[in-house]
Short mmCIF file of C-alpha atoms in Angstrom, two decimals:
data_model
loop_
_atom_site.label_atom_id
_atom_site.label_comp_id
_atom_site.label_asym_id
_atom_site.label_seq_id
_atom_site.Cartn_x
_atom_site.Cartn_y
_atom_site.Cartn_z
CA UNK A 1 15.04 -63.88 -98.70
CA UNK A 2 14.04 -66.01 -95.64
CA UNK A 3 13.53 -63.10 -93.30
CA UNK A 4 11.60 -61.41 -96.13
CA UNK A 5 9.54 -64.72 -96.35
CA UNK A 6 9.03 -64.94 -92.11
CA UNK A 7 8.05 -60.84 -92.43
CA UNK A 8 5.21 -61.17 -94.92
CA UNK A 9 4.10 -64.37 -93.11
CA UNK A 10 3.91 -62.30 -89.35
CA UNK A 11 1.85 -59.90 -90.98
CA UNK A 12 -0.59 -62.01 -93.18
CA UNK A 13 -1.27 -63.41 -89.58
CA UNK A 14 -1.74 -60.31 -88.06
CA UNK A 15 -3.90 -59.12 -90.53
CA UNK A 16 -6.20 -62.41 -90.12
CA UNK A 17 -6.50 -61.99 -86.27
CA UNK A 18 -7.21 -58.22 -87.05
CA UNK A 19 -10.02 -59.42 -89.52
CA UNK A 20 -11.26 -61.95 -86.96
CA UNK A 21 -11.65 -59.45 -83.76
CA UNK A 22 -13.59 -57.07 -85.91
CA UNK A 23 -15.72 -59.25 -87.41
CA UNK A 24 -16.31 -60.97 -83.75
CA UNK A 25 -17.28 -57.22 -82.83
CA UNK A 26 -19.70 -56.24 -85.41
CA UNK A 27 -21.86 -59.45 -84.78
CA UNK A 28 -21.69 -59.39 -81.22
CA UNK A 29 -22.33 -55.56 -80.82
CA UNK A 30 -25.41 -54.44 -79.43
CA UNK A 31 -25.65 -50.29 -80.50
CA UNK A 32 -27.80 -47.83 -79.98
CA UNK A 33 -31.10 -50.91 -78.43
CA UNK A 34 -33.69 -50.89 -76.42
CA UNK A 35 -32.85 -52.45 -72.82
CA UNK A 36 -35.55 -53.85 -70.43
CA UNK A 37 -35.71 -53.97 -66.94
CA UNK A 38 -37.93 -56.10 -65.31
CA UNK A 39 -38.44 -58.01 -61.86
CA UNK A 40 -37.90 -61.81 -62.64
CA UNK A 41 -40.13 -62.83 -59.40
CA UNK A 42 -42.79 -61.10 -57.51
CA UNK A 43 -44.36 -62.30 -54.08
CA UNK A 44 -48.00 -61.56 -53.82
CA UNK A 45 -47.32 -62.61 -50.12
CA UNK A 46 -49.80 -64.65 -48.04
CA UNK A 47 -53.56 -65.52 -49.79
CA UNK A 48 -56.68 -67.37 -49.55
CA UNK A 49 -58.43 -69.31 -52.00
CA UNK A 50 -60.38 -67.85 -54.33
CA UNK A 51 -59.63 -64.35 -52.85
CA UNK A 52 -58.63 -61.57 -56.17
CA UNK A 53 -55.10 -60.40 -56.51
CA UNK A 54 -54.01 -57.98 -58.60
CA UNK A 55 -50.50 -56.61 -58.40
CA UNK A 56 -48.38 -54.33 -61.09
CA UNK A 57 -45.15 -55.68 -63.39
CA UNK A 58 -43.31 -52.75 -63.63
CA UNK A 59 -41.40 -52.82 -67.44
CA UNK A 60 -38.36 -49.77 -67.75
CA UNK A 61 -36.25 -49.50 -70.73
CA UNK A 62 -33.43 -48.19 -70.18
CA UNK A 63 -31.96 -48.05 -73.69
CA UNK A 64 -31.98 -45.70 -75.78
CA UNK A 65 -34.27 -46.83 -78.91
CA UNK A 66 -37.85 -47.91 -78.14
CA UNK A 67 -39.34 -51.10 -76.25
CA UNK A 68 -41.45 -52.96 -78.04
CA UNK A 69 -43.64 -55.80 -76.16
CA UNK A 70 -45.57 -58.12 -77.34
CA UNK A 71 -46.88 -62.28 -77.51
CA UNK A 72 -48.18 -61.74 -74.01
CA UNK A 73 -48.93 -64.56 -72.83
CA UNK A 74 -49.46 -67.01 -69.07
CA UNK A 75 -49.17 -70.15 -67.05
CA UNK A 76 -52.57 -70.36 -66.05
CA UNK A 77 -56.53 -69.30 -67.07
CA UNK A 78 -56.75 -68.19 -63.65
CA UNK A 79 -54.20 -65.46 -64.71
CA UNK A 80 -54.52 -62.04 -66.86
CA UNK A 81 -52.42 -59.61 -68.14
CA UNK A 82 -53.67 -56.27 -68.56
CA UNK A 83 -52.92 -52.43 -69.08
CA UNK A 84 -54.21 -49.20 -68.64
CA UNK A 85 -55.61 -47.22 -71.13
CA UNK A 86 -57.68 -44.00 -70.76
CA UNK A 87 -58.04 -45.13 -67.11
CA UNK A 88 -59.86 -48.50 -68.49
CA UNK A 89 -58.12 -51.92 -67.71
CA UNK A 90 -57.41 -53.58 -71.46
CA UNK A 91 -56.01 -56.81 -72.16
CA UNK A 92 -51.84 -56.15 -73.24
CA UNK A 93 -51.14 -57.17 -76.86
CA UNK A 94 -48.60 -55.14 -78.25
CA UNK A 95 -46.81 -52.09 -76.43
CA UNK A 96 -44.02 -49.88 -77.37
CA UNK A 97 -42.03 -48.19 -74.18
CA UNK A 98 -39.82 -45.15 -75.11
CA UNK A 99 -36.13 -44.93 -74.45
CA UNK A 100 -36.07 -43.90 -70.27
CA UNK A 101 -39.45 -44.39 -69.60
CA UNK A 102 -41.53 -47.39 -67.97
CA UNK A 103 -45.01 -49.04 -68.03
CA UNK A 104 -47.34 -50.93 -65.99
CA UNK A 105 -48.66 -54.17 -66.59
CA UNK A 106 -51.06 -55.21 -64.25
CA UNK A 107 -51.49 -59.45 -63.50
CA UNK A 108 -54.43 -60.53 -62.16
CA UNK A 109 -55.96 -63.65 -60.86
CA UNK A 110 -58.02 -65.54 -58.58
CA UNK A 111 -56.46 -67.80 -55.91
CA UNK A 112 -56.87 -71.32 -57.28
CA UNK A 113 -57.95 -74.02 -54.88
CA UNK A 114 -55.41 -77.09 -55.60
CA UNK A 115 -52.77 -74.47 -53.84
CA UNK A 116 -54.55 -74.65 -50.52
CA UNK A 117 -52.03 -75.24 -47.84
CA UNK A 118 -49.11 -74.67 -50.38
CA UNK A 119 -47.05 -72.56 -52.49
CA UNK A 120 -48.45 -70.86 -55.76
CA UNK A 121 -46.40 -69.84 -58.76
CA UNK A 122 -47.86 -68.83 -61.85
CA UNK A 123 -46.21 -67.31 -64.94
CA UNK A 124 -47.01 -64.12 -67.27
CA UNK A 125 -44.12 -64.31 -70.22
CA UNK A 126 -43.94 -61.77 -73.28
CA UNK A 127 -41.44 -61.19 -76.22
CA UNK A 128 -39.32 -58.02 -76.45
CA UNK A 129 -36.69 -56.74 -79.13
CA UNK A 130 -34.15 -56.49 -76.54
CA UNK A 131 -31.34 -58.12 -78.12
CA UNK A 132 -29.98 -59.47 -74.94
CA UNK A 133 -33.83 -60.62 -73.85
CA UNK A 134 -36.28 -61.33 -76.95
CA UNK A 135 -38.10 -63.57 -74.05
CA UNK A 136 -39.33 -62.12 -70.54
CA UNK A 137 -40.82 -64.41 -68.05
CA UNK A 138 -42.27 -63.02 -64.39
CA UNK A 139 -42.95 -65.46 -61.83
CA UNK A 140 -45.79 -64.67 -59.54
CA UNK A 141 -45.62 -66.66 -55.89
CA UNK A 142 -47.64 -66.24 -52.94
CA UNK A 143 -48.25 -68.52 -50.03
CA UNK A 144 -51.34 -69.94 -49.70
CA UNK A 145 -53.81 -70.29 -46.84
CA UNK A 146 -54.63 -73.84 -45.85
CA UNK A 147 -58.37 -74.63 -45.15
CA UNK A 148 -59.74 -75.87 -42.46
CA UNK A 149 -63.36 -77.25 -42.61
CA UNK A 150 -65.10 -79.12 -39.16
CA UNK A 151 -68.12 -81.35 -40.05
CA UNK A 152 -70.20 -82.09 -37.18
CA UNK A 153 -70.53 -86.54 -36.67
#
């Protein structure tokens, strides 16, 4: 009777770690989503003040249902987000990237002045339904050219 007793208690326990793992698996599993890739910093290199820069985010999923991208939003008012539609620059809203492909954002902006002489970094960020990244950010640095100005006395 007490080996009976240890038996059924060995595999009421096994059966309740069983239960666990599987249940740990189904929550945590991630099938069949979309996956972004995207750069987490780009460097516009070196600038001047008030000089226009425009440079392309590159998005790629690499899942295998679709991208969707939207809530685009950035650090600064000197700062746009845009895409390309028909060959005409729109502002991005909401996108949708297919499983393997890729899209272009393109960030714009005009060199702000309190950066003279410094380092810039500006922000675009945008929601996803990545499971493993609902929020993007891309970080935008460049160096920026000090100015020099000679008054005559």
């Amino acid at each position: 009777m007490q080996g009976r007793f240890w038996l059924l208690l060995g595999l009421s326990l096994m059966a309740a770690a069983c239960g666990v793992a599987w249940s740990w698996r189904q929550r945590h599993a991630i099938p069949d989503a979309p996956a972004i890739v995207v750069p987490e910093t780009l460097d516009l290199g070196l600038r001047t003040v008030g000089e226009s820069v425009s440079c392309p985010i590159e998005v790629r999923n690499t899942g295998a249902e679709p991208l969707l991208l939207s809530k685009f939003r950035t650090s600064c008012g000197c700062l746009t987000v845009t895409t390309r539609i028909e060959g005409r620059s729109v502002p991005a809203t909401e996108m949708t990237v297919a499983p393997g492909e890729a899209v272009s954002l393109w960030s714009g902006m005009v060199v702000p002045s309190g950066n003279a002489g410094g380092r810039l970094r500006q922000s675009v960020r945008f929601e996803t339904n990545d499971p493993k990244h609902p929020f993007v950010t891309v970080e935008l640095t460049a160096e920026v050219q000090g100015v020099v100005m000679a008054v005559p006395t």
